[in-house]
Structure formats: structure tokens, C-alpha cells
Amino acid sequence: MKNFKKITAVTMAATMLLGSSLTVSAAGPTGGDTGSGSYEGYVDETSVFSASIPTNAANVFNFFVDPNGLLEETGYARLTGKSAADFEAGATLFFTRTGAEKEFGKDSDKVTAKNMSSYDVNIEVSATVTGIDGITMAESDTIAPEEQNPTLYLAIVHDSDTEAVSAEEGGLLSGTIAGTPTNFEIQYNTEKGKYEYAQKAADQLSDWATYDFYLTGACGGVWTDEQAEATPEIALIWKITDPLAQEAPSIAEPYYTMAAGKDVKIPVDLGAGDLAATGISKITFVKGAETKEVAATNYTLANGMLTIKASYIDTLTVDSREYTITFNDAAKTKVKFTLRKAAAPSIATTTYTITSGEDVVIPVDLGAGDLAATGISKIAFDKSGTMKEVEATNYTLANGVLTIKASYLATLTVDSRDYVITFDDAAQTTVTITLHK
């Protein structure tokens, strides 16, 4: 931090001339002046936090396994135009790459994070796997030839650091990315009329520090028809955190879909600084008038992922239940989430009254899981035996609320009309609502 001070001091003086031959009256002339001091300012923020990281890796981590060597045996016939020259020799798990000599290989393309801060920041890359029923997760890419179980190895890699992904706890790779303080200086912002610590001009910048990571993998053991229905999936979360930040614990989303025989995975941020937690104190729910606690054996928290076990999910007899997580931070932060079974889109109340000059507001549930919709395909009504579609400009859908605009309602010349709402889910679910004056 730097201080800039410019204080002007003015000394006032009065001069009296005395001499043996000169007599000065007590009421003689005097002089004087005043001066003002100004404070140039103080820049109390000489740290800048800024980072760049991909929000979506564009299918970088898609892979396929060939434990039985079928690609080579068939001359790569499944992949038109491909040959052994396109494949990394000795690999049994293949990522499709754009940044490698061989298009298909055991290492994925790299994802790069960049720290554009004046100080070091933290980075975490976590991974979890699902859809691996009947498949053993290995701790290294050295899978013994005599291994009989179908075996899969996946790991996160940064330089010489490698973290294998396990079925139970996933994997977590963490590190720091250096800051570049030489890319910043104290400047005067003419628009704001103040000094600030800011980035230098583009032509004066040094290279920013980066952090690359990628996935590597292998497979082995005996794979048969029993694994044909397996759908291994790896989910990665990468985040850069400010070590100077103060953040309370939180979770990513308020709703999660549950299905028989499957764990529910909930990304958890334990916070930062003095407000952070190190874990979960308890998870509770309300049943009737009583608050009940979920046994700690029914869930795990590891590497930023809360896993509600399938064995617990299978005991639930309700379609939906709200839970409260209490973290172990000093503030005992509470966060709510809801588990619900896969459900089609729906509208609970289907009859609404039209009032002049007012929108009609309709709560909409877009559903959950594989049956859910992301929006509305169309709204239509019957007019003399023909279905007429309402222009999309006449309504909006946002945050679970369908709003039919007053400007459209003002054009209606009937006292009542039925509308068929078609959602954009796979089943194209329809719900009929009635608007009446």
C-alpha cells in the first residue's frame, strides 16, 4: 500500500523594523496571509482479484472404453475414416482430443485456468463418478492382467500431481495459481475522481500465471454383456477461490432428483475465510410437527460433494421432501434443499380470473429429472374448431411463473376461454387452464 501526501504549510510572519533613528508607531503597517493544506489521498486496496476459467469444457471429458480390443480387431470400422494412426498405442480408454498428435488417447485435452489477480489464488478440481454398477474403480492405471472384475481407472492430473477418482469419495486436486503484482499500478481514475490500484495498459502486461488440468484413464479386467448397460459418467467441478474472501457455506441448487437405487450428489461449497465451515453438523427434515435428523451413516461429504446414499433414498415413501443442512461454521449456517422424484411438468391451479389492466400470473412446476421440461413449446386455444396459437410475445415464463400479459387479455372478447399449454419435455406434456372474466 502506498501513501500519497502533499501538504502545503504556509508560515505567517510579521516584521518589525527597529532602528536608533526611526520611530515606529504601535499602529504601524502589518502583513499576513493564510494557506490551505490538501491531502492527495490514500489507496487502501492494493490487491485485485480476477480470474478466468472455462465454465464448460465442451465435451472434453467424454470417453469410451475398449477393454476387449474390438476397435483394432475390426480395423476401426465403427469410426469411418479412422485407423490405428489415429489411436494412442496401448490405450484401453480413449478421449477424443483436438490438442494432441493422436486424435484418440488415454489423456483428455487440457483445461486451462488463468489468474489475473495481483496475488495468489486457490484452485480446486473435484470429480465424482456415477453409473458404475458392477465396475470396480482402480487406484492406478496399472491393472493386473489377472484382474477378473471389470475395472476402470480415472484420475485428475496437473503436472506431476495425479489424483485417482474413487467410487465413494471421488477425487480432489487442489493448488494455487501465482498472482502477477507487476501487472498492476496505482493510477488516477479521472471518471471517478480518485486514485485506485488497477491493471496496467495491455502493452505493459507480463504473462499471467495459469493452471492446466486434464483427465487420464484406463480399463481392464473382464468386461462382458453385463456391462453393456453400464453408463459410466464423470462429473467435474473446478473453481477458483479468493483466499482473502469471506463466504458462508452454500449449495449449488435448491432441488435434486431422486431415483430408486441411485445416490443423490449435491455440490457443496464450505465457504471461505472466517465464515467457512469444515463439514456438516446435521441434516434434518420435518415430518408432521416433529423435526427428525437424518442418520450420518446415510450420507457422506467428501471433496466438495454431499452424497445422499441410495440405501436411504430407497426408504423414502414420499414424492418430495425438504431438508435443512446445518453446517459446523461459527454461525451454524442453514441451507435448504429438496429431494423429489422424477415428475412431469404440472400446474396446480388451472382456473384464473381476468382483471382489467392486470397480468394473469400462473405458478408452474417444470417437473424434475428425466421427465422435466425446460420451458413451454406453445399455448393454444380452440376457435371454431381450429387450434389457434398465442403469440409468444404475449406471455413470459421465468422463475417458475407463467405471466400472461394484460395487453393480450384486453383483446379477448369472450367471457371465458380454455388454453392448452404444451411443455417442451420429451413427452410434450399438456395442461389445460381456464381464464374467465
Short mmCIF file of C-alpha atoms in Angstrom, two decimals:
data_model
loop_
_atom_site.label_atom_id
_atom_site.label_comp_id
_atom_site.label_asym_id
_atom_site.label_seq_id
_atom_site.Cartn_x
_atom_site.Cartn_y
_atom_site.Cartn_z
CA MET A 1 0.00 0.00 0.00
CA LYS A 2 1.24 3.47 -0.77
CA ASN A 3 0.53 6.86 0.79
CA PHE A 4 0.43 9.98 -1.29
CA LYS A 5 0.67 13.14 0.76
CA LYS A 6 1.19 16.69 -0.31
CA ILE A 7 0.57 19.08 2.48
CA THR A 8 1.41 22.68 1.98
CA ALA A 9 2.38 24.65 5.06
CA VAL A 10 2.42 28.41 4.95
CA THR A 11 4.16 30.36 7.70
CA MET A 12 2.78 33.74 8.53
CA ALA A 13 5.24 36.37 9.66
CA ALA A 14 5.07 39.93 10.85
CA THR A 15 8.21 42.03 10.52
CA MET A 16 9.06 44.96 12.77
CA LEU A 17 11.79 47.30 11.72
CA LEU A 18 13.65 48.92 14.61
CA GLY A 19 16.44 51.45 14.40
CA SER A 20 18.01 54.12 16.53
CA SER A 21 16.97 56.84 14.13
CA LEU A 22 13.50 55.56 13.25
CA THR A 23 10.44 55.72 15.39
CA VAL A 24 7.66 53.22 14.56
CA SER A 25 4.19 53.82 15.78
CA ALA A 26 2.39 50.97 17.57
CA ALA A 27 -0.33 51.37 14.96
CA GLY A 28 2.07 50.95 12.03
CA PRO A 29 1.57 48.68 8.95
CA THR A 30 1.42 44.82 9.30
CA GLY A 31 1.23 41.97 6.78
CA GLY A 32 -0.06 38.39 6.70
CA ASP A 33 -1.59 35.57 4.62
CA THR A 34 -3.20 32.13 5.05
CA GLY A 35 -2.61 28.81 3.31
CA SER A 36 -4.68 25.63 2.99
CA GLY A 37 -3.38 22.08 3.07
CA SER A 38 -4.69 19.34 0.79
CA TYR A 39 -4.42 15.56 1.19
CA GLU A 40 -3.69 13.77 -2.08
CA GLY A 41 -5.28 10.55 -0.91
CA TYR A 42 -4.70 7.04 0.34
CA VAL A 43 -5.18 3.86 -1.67
CA ASP A 44 -6.27 1.23 0.83
CA GLU A 45 -6.83 -1.53 -1.73
CA THR A 46 -3.62 -2.67 -3.37
CA SER A 47 -4.99 -6.09 -4.26
CA VAL A 48 -7.09 -7.05 -7.26
CA PHE A 49 -8.89 -10.40 -7.63
CA SER A 50 -9.71 -11.55 -11.15
CA ALA A 51 -9.59 -14.98 -12.78
CA SER A 52 -10.57 -16.71 -16.00
CA ILE A 53 -11.71 -20.31 -16.10
CA PRO A 54 -13.86 -22.22 -18.62
CA THR A 55 -17.45 -22.68 -17.45
CA ASN A 56 -17.96 -25.57 -19.86
CA ALA A 57 -15.23 -27.78 -21.29
CA ALA A 58 -17.26 -28.62 -24.44
CA ASN A 59 -17.25 -32.41 -24.12
CA VAL A 60 -13.52 -32.58 -23.39
CA PHE A 61 -14.15 -35.31 -20.82
CA ASN A 62 -16.29 -37.68 -22.91
CA PHE A 63 -14.60 -41.07 -23.24
CA PHE A 64 -15.15 -44.64 -24.40
CA VAL A 65 -13.51 -47.88 -23.28
CA ASP A 66 -12.35 -50.81 -25.38
CA PRO A 67 -11.17 -53.45 -22.89
CA ASN A 68 -11.64 -56.25 -25.42
CA GLY A 69 -9.67 -54.62 -28.25
CA LEU A 70 -12.60 -54.63 -30.67
CA LEU A 71 -11.57 -51.44 -32.45
CA GLU A 72 -8.21 -52.78 -33.52
CA GLU A 73 -9.59 -56.23 -34.32
CA THR A 74 -12.18 -54.78 -36.71
CA GLY A 75 -9.85 -52.27 -38.32
CA TYR A 76 -11.63 -49.38 -36.60
CA ALA A 77 -14.67 -49.98 -38.80
CA ARG A 78 -17.05 -48.28 -36.35
CA LEU A 79 -15.24 -44.98 -36.85
CA THR A 80 -15.39 -44.15 -40.52
CA GLY A 81 -12.10 -42.92 -41.90
CA LYS A 82 -10.12 -43.72 -38.76
CA SER A 83 -7.17 -46.11 -38.45
CA ALA A 84 -4.52 -47.22 -35.97
CA ALA A 85 -2.64 -44.00 -36.75
CA ASP A 86 -5.37 -42.03 -35.00
CA PHE A 87 -5.12 -44.00 -31.75
CA GLU A 88 -2.60 -43.91 -28.93
CA ALA A 89 -0.86 -47.27 -28.78
CA GLY A 90 -1.52 -49.35 -25.69
CA ALA A 91 -4.50 -47.30 -24.50
CA THR A 92 -7.72 -49.01 -23.45
CA LEU A 93 -9.72 -45.88 -22.62
CA PHE A 94 -9.99 -43.10 -25.16
CA PHE A 95 -10.78 -39.40 -25.01
CA THR A 96 -11.37 -37.53 -28.25
CA ARG A 97 -8.73 -34.80 -28.43
CA THR A 98 -8.08 -31.73 -30.55
CA GLY A 99 -4.78 -30.77 -28.99
CA ALA A 100 -2.76 -33.98 -29.35
CA GLU A 101 -0.89 -35.77 -32.09
CA LYS A 102 -3.24 -38.76 -31.83
CA GLU A 103 -6.94 -37.90 -32.00
CA PHE A 104 -7.88 -40.64 -29.53
CA GLY A 105 -5.89 -41.35 -26.38
CA LYS A 106 -5.86 -42.01 -22.65
CA ASP A 107 -5.39 -38.33 -21.74
CA SER A 108 -8.06 -35.72 -22.37
CA ASP A 109 -7.31 -32.27 -23.73
CA LYS A 110 -6.25 -29.80 -21.05
CA VAL A 111 -8.48 -27.22 -19.42
CA THR A 112 -6.66 -24.01 -18.52
CA ALA A 113 -7.42 -21.61 -15.69
CA LYS A 114 -5.78 -18.18 -15.61
CA ASN A 115 -5.14 -15.97 -12.58
CA MET A 116 -5.39 -12.29 -13.46
CA SER A 117 -5.05 -11.17 -9.86
CA SER A 118 -2.28 -9.29 -8.10
CA TYR A 119 -1.87 -12.12 -5.59
CA ASP A 120 -2.01 -15.93 -5.42
CA VAL A 121 -5.41 -17.63 -5.60
CA ASN A 122 -6.59 -21.14 -4.80
CA ILE A 123 -7.94 -23.63 -7.31
CA GLU A 124 -9.81 -26.89 -6.72
CA VAL A 125 -10.77 -29.51 -9.28
CA SER A 126 -13.11 -32.21 -7.95
CA ALA A 127 -14.63 -35.22 -9.70
CA THR A 128 -17.28 -37.82 -8.94
CA VAL A 129 -18.31 -40.91 -10.89
CA THR A 130 -21.75 -42.46 -11.34
CA GLY A 131 -23.23 -45.24 -13.44
CA ILE A 132 -20.51 -47.70 -12.47
CA ASP A 133 -22.63 -50.52 -11.03
CA GLY A 134 -20.66 -53.74 -11.43
CA ILE A 135 -17.46 -51.86 -12.27
CA THR A 136 -14.50 -51.56 -9.88
CA MET A 137 -12.68 -48.24 -9.69
CA ALA A 138 -8.89 -48.70 -9.68
CA GLU A 139 -6.37 -46.57 -7.78
CA SER A 140 -3.78 -46.61 -10.57
CA ASP A 141 -3.54 -47.27 -14.29
CA THR A 142 -1.58 -50.45 -13.59
CA ILE A 143 -4.39 -53.01 -13.65
CA ALA A 144 -3.20 -56.57 -13.06
CA PRO A 145 -3.79 -58.85 -16.07
CA GLU A 146 -5.33 -61.47 -13.81
CA GLU A 147 -7.91 -59.00 -12.51
CA GLN A 148 -11.32 -60.53 -13.25
CA ASN A 149 -13.64 -57.69 -12.28
CA PRO A 150 -14.34 -55.09 -14.97
CA THR A 151 -12.11 -52.26 -13.77
CA LEU A 152 -11.99 -48.56 -14.59
CA TYR A 153 -9.31 -46.03 -13.72
CA LEU A 154 -9.89 -42.28 -13.95
CA ALA A 155 -7.71 -39.55 -12.46
CA ILE A 156 -7.31 -35.78 -12.46
CA VAL A 157 -3.83 -34.63 -13.47
CA HIS A 158 -1.91 -31.37 -13.10
CA ASP A 159 1.78 -31.53 -13.97
CA SER A 160 3.18 -34.25 -11.69
CA ASP A 161 0.15 -34.29 -9.38
CA THR A 162 -2.33 -37.10 -10.01
CA GLU A 163 -5.49 -37.80 -8.00
CA ALA A 164 -7.37 -41.03 -8.69
CA VAL A 165 -11.17 -40.85 -8.63
CA SER A 166 -12.82 -43.35 -6.29
CA ALA A 167 -16.40 -44.59 -6.32
CA GLU A 168 -17.03 -43.47 -2.74
CA GLU A 169 -15.23 -40.15 -2.40
CA GLY A 170 -14.49 -39.08 -5.95
CA GLY A 171 -11.25 -37.15 -6.33
CA LEU A 172 -9.94 -33.72 -5.45
CA LEU A 173 -6.90 -31.92 -6.82
CA SER A 174 -6.05 -28.55 -5.31
CA GLY A 175 -3.33 -25.98 -5.77
CA THR A 176 -2.52 -22.32 -6.15
CA ILE A 177 -2.04 -20.05 -9.13
CA ALA A 178 0.51 -17.29 -8.67
CA GLY A 179 -0.54 -13.67 -8.90
CA THR A 180 1.23 -11.10 -11.06
CA PRO A 181 1.53 -7.90 -9.00
CA THR A 182 3.83 -6.34 -11.60
CA ASN A 183 0.80 -6.06 -13.90
CA PHE A 184 -0.79 -3.51 -11.57
CA GLU A 185 -0.06 0.02 -10.51
CA ILE A 186 -1.70 2.90 -8.73
CA GLN A 187 -3.48 5.13 -11.22
CA TYR A 188 -5.68 8.19 -11.12
CA ASN A 189 -9.20 7.48 -12.41
CA THR A 190 -10.44 10.70 -13.98
CA GLU A 191 -14.02 9.44 -14.27
CA LYS A 192 -14.27 8.51 -10.59
CA GLY A 193 -12.02 11.35 -9.49
CA LYS A 194 -9.85 9.18 -7.25
CA TYR A 195 -6.73 7.05 -7.08
CA GLU A 196 -7.05 3.28 -7.46
CA TYR A 197 -4.96 0.17 -7.86
CA ALA A 198 -5.59 -1.07 -11.40
CA GLN A 199 -4.24 -3.13 -14.25
CA LYS A 200 -1.62 -1.58 -16.49
CA ALA A 201 -2.14 -0.94 -20.19
CA ALA A 202 -2.27 -4.10 -22.33
CA ASP A 203 1.11 -3.48 -23.93
CA GLN A 204 2.76 -3.33 -20.50
CA LEU A 205 1.43 -6.63 -19.16
CA SER A 206 3.54 -9.67 -18.35
CA ASP A 207 2.12 -13.14 -18.96
CA TRP A 208 -0.48 -14.25 -16.40
CA ALA A 209 0.11 -17.46 -14.46
CA THR A 210 -2.03 -20.45 -15.48
CA TYR A 211 -3.04 -23.86 -14.16
CA ASP A 212 -3.70 -26.74 -16.58
CA PHE A 213 -5.52 -29.94 -15.68
CA TYR A 214 -6.86 -32.93 -17.56
CA LEU A 215 -8.26 -36.43 -17.09
CA THR A 216 -6.43 -39.67 -17.74
CA GLY A 217 -7.85 -43.17 -17.72
CA ALA A 218 -7.56 -46.88 -18.40
CA CYS A 219 -9.65 -50.02 -18.10
CA GLY A 220 -9.00 -53.69 -17.58
CA GLY A 221 -10.38 -56.93 -16.24
CA VAL A 222 -13.07 -58.98 -17.91
CA TRP A 223 -15.88 -56.96 -19.47
CA THR A 224 -18.93 -58.90 -20.70
CA ASP A 225 -22.52 -58.29 -21.75
CA GLU A 226 -23.28 -57.45 -18.13
CA GLN A 227 -21.50 -54.12 -18.61
CA ALA A 228 -23.32 -53.32 -21.85
CA GLU A 229 -25.95 -51.35 -19.95
CA ALA A 230 -23.44 -49.51 -17.77
CA THR A 231 -23.28 -45.76 -18.33
CA PRO A 232 -20.15 -44.50 -16.53
CA GLU A 233 -20.22 -40.76 -16.12
CA ILE A 234 -17.67 -38.46 -14.56
CA ALA A 235 -18.67 -35.02 -13.31
CA LEU A 236 -16.01 -32.38 -12.73
CA ILE A 237 -16.29 -29.14 -10.83
CA TRP A 238 -13.49 -26.61 -10.99
CA LYS A 239 -13.41 -23.37 -9.10
CA ILE A 240 -11.01 -20.59 -8.23
CA THR A 241 -11.36 -19.07 -4.79
CA ASP A 242 -10.10 -15.84 -3.34
CA PRO A 243 -8.02 -16.57 -0.21
CA LEU A 244 -8.97 -13.13 1.11
CA ALA A 245 -12.69 -13.75 0.68
CA GLN A 246 -15.19 -14.23 3.49
CA GLU A 247 -18.02 -16.51 2.39
CA ALA A 248 -20.56 -18.61 4.26
CA PRO A 249 -21.26 -22.25 3.25
CA SER A 250 -23.72 -22.84 0.42
CA ILE A 251 -25.01 -25.42 -2.05
CA ALA A 252 -25.36 -25.12 -5.80
CA GLU A 253 -29.10 -25.69 -6.35
CA PRO A 254 -32.23 -25.99 -4.17
CA TYR A 255 -33.74 -29.04 -5.97
CA TYR A 256 -32.33 -32.51 -6.68
CA THR A 257 -33.95 -35.53 -8.31
CA MET A 258 -34.03 -38.87 -6.55
CA ALA A 259 -34.46 -42.27 -8.18
CA ALA A 260 -34.56 -45.78 -6.77
CA GLY A 261 -31.17 -47.39 -6.38
CA LYS A 262 -29.18 -44.23 -7.08
CA ASP A 263 -27.19 -41.88 -4.87
CA VAL A 264 -28.04 -38.19 -4.95
CA LYS A 265 -24.99 -35.96 -5.50
CA ILE A 266 -25.12 -32.38 -4.20
CA PRO A 267 -22.17 -29.99 -4.82
CA VAL A 268 -21.32 -28.17 -1.58
CA ASP A 269 -19.22 -25.04 -1.06
CA LEU A 270 -17.96 -24.92 2.52
CA GLY A 271 -17.27 -21.19 2.24
CA ALA A 272 -14.09 -19.20 2.79
CA GLY A 273 -12.20 -17.27 5.42
CA ASP A 274 -13.58 -16.80 8.91
CA LEU A 275 -17.10 -17.66 7.71
CA ALA A 276 -16.17 -21.10 6.36
CA ALA A 277 -17.27 -24.47 7.67
CA THR A 278 -15.25 -27.66 7.72
CA GLY A 279 -18.22 -30.00 7.49
CA ILE A 280 -21.87 -30.67 8.22
CA SER A 281 -23.28 -30.81 11.75
CA LYS A 282 -26.57 -32.39 10.76
CA ILE A 283 -29.27 -32.81 8.13
CA THR A 284 -32.88 -32.59 9.27
CA PHE A 285 -36.43 -32.67 7.90
CA VAL A 286 -39.88 -32.04 9.28
CA LYS A 287 -42.36 -34.90 9.49
CA GLY A 288 -45.72 -33.87 10.84
CA ALA A 289 -44.92 -31.49 13.69
CA GLU A 290 -41.63 -33.17 14.53
CA THR A 291 -38.13 -32.36 13.30
CA LYS A 292 -36.16 -35.52 12.55
CA GLU A 293 -32.46 -35.94 11.90
CA VAL A 294 -31.02 -38.00 9.05
CA ALA A 295 -28.51 -40.51 10.44
CA ALA A 296 -24.95 -39.56 9.49
CA THR A 297 -24.48 -43.06 8.08
CA ASN A 298 -26.93 -42.15 5.30
CA TYR A 299 -24.70 -39.52 3.71
CA THR A 300 -21.08 -38.58 3.13
CA LEU A 301 -19.30 -35.29 2.44
CA ALA A 302 -16.03 -35.51 0.57
CA ASN A 303 -14.19 -33.34 -1.95
CA GLY A 304 -16.98 -30.79 -2.13
CA MET A 305 -19.70 -33.35 -2.81
CA LEU A 306 -22.52 -34.32 -0.45
CA THR A 307 -23.73 -37.82 -1.34
CA ILE A 308 -27.12 -38.98 -0.08
CA LYS A 309 -26.88 -42.76 -0.24
CA ALA A 310 -29.18 -44.84 -2.42
CA SER A 311 -29.94 -47.09 0.56
CA TYR A 312 -31.56 -44.09 2.28
CA ILE A 313 -33.32 -42.84 -0.86
CA ASP A 314 -34.94 -46.27 -1.26
CA THR A 315 -36.59 -45.96 2.17
CA LEU A 316 -38.48 -42.78 1.25
CA THR A 317 -42.20 -43.15 0.65
CA VAL A 318 -42.85 -39.52 -0.31
CA ASP A 319 -42.53 -37.95 -3.74
CA SER A 320 -40.84 -34.87 -2.35
CA ARG A 321 -39.18 -33.79 0.89
CA GLU A 322 -37.39 -30.63 2.02
CA TYR A 323 -34.20 -30.97 4.08
CA THR A 324 -32.13 -28.49 6.06
CA ILE A 325 -28.35 -28.77 6.21
CA THR A 326 -26.74 -27.22 9.28
CA PHE A 327 -23.04 -26.58 8.73
CA ASN A 328 -20.44 -26.54 11.52
CA ASP A 329 -19.29 -22.96 10.94
CA ALA A 330 -19.45 -20.46 13.79
CA ALA A 331 -22.75 -19.07 12.52
CA LYS A 332 -24.28 -22.57 12.17
CA THR A 333 -25.37 -21.69 8.63
CA LYS A 334 -28.54 -23.43 7.47
CA VAL A 335 -29.28 -24.22 3.82
CA LYS A 336 -32.40 -25.92 2.49
CA PHE A 337 -32.69 -28.35 -0.41
CA THR A 338 -35.50 -30.53 -1.72
CA LEU A 339 -35.32 -34.11 -2.94
CA ARG A 340 -38.06 -35.06 -5.35
CA LYS A 341 -38.83 -37.94 -7.64
CA ALA A 342 -38.82 -37.50 -11.41
CA ALA A 343 -42.01 -35.70 -12.35
CA ALA A 344 -43.67 -34.30 -15.45
CA PRO A 345 -44.47 -30.57 -15.73
CA SER A 346 -47.66 -29.50 -13.99
CA ILE A 347 -49.82 -26.58 -12.94
CA ALA A 348 -51.57 -26.93 -9.59
CA THR A 349 -54.31 -24.34 -10.09
CA THR A 350 -55.91 -24.34 -13.53
CA THR A 351 -58.62 -21.65 -13.28
CA TYR A 352 -57.77 -17.94 -13.17
CA THR A 353 -59.77 -14.71 -13.18
CA ILE A 354 -59.06 -11.91 -15.65
CA THR A 355 -58.97 -8.44 -14.13
CA SER A 356 -58.83 -5.40 -16.40
CA GLY A 357 -55.32 -3.95 -16.73
CA GLU A 358 -53.64 -6.78 -14.81
CA ASP A 359 -51.46 -9.69 -15.90
CA VAL A 360 -52.55 -13.22 -15.06
CA VAL A 361 -49.81 -14.90 -13.03
CA ILE A 362 -49.71 -18.72 -13.02
CA PRO A 363 -47.28 -20.76 -10.87
CA VAL A 364 -45.73 -23.52 -13.00
CA ASP A 365 -43.77 -26.61 -11.96
CA LEU A 366 -41.47 -27.68 -14.79
CA GLY A 367 -41.06 -31.12 -13.24
CA ALA A 368 -37.93 -32.99 -12.22
CA GLY A 369 -35.42 -35.48 -13.53
CA ASP A 370 -35.80 -37.18 -16.88
CA LEU A 371 -39.47 -36.15 -17.09
CA ALA A 372 -38.84 -32.43 -16.63
CA ALA A 373 -39.31 -29.62 -19.14
CA THR A 374 -37.17 -26.53 -19.54
CA GLY A 375 -39.94 -24.32 -20.88
CA ILE A 376 -43.15 -24.02 -22.87
CA SER A 377 -43.41 -25.02 -26.52
CA LYS A 378 -46.72 -23.27 -27.16
CA ILE A 379 -50.02 -22.07 -25.77
CA ALA A 380 -53.09 -22.63 -27.96
CA PHE A 381 -56.88 -22.36 -27.81
CA ASP A 382 -59.82 -23.65 -29.83
CA LYS A 383 -61.58 -21.16 -32.04
CA SER A 384 -64.43 -22.57 -34.12
CA GLY A 385 -62.82 -25.99 -34.30
CA THR A 386 -59.34 -24.72 -35.15
CA MET A 387 -56.48 -24.53 -32.64
CA LYS A 388 -55.01 -21.03 -32.64
CA GLU A 389 -51.60 -20.40 -31.11
CA VAL A 390 -50.97 -17.48 -28.76
CA GLU A 391 -48.02 -15.39 -29.90
CA ALA A 392 -45.02 -15.94 -27.62
CA THR A 393 -44.73 -12.17 -27.18
CA ASN A 394 -47.97 -12.28 -25.20
CA TYR A 395 -46.57 -14.29 -22.29
CA THR A 396 -43.37 -14.97 -20.35
CA LEU A 397 -42.07 -17.85 -18.27
CA ALA A 398 -39.46 -17.07 -15.66
CA ASN A 399 -38.56 -18.43 -12.22
CA GLY A 400 -41.46 -20.87 -12.22
CA VAL A 401 -44.10 -18.29 -13.10
CA LEU A 402 -46.08 -18.06 -16.35
CA THR A 403 -47.26 -14.49 -16.91
CA ILE A 404 -49.98 -13.82 -19.48
CA LYS A 405 -49.77 -10.14 -20.30
CA ALA A 406 -52.60 -7.71 -19.62
CA SER A 407 -52.20 -6.25 -23.13
CA TYR A 408 -53.21 -9.63 -24.59
CA LEU A 409 -56.03 -10.21 -22.13
CA ALA A 410 -57.51 -6.83 -23.06
CA THR A 411 -58.09 -8.12 -26.61
CA LEU A 412 -60.33 -11.01 -25.51
CA THR A 413 -63.98 -10.67 -26.46
CA VAL A 414 -65.18 -13.82 -24.70
CA ASP A 415 -66.01 -14.21 -21.03
CA SER A 416 -64.12 -17.48 -20.71
CA ARG A 417 -61.57 -19.46 -22.69
CA ASP A 418 -59.63 -22.71 -22.24
CA TYR A 419 -55.93 -22.71 -23.15
CA VAL A 420 -53.78 -25.76 -23.76
CA ILE A 421 -50.20 -25.31 -22.57
CA THR A 422 -47.69 -27.67 -24.22
CA PHE A 423 -44.36 -28.06 -22.43
CA ASP A 424 -41.06 -28.85 -24.15
CA ASP A 425 -40.36 -32.08 -22.24
CA ALA A 426 -39.83 -35.32 -24.17
CA ALA A 427 -43.45 -36.33 -23.61
CA GLN A 428 -44.76 -32.91 -24.73
CA THR A 429 -46.95 -32.76 -21.63
CA THR A 430 -50.08 -30.64 -21.93
CA VAL A 431 -52.06 -28.86 -19.24
CA THR A 432 -55.35 -27.04 -19.83
CA ILE A 433 -56.08 -23.83 -17.95
CA THR A 434 -59.19 -21.68 -17.97
CA LEU A 435 -59.21 -17.88 -17.98
CA HIS A 436 -62.50 -16.16 -17.23
CA LYS A 437 -63.71 -12.64 -16.56
#
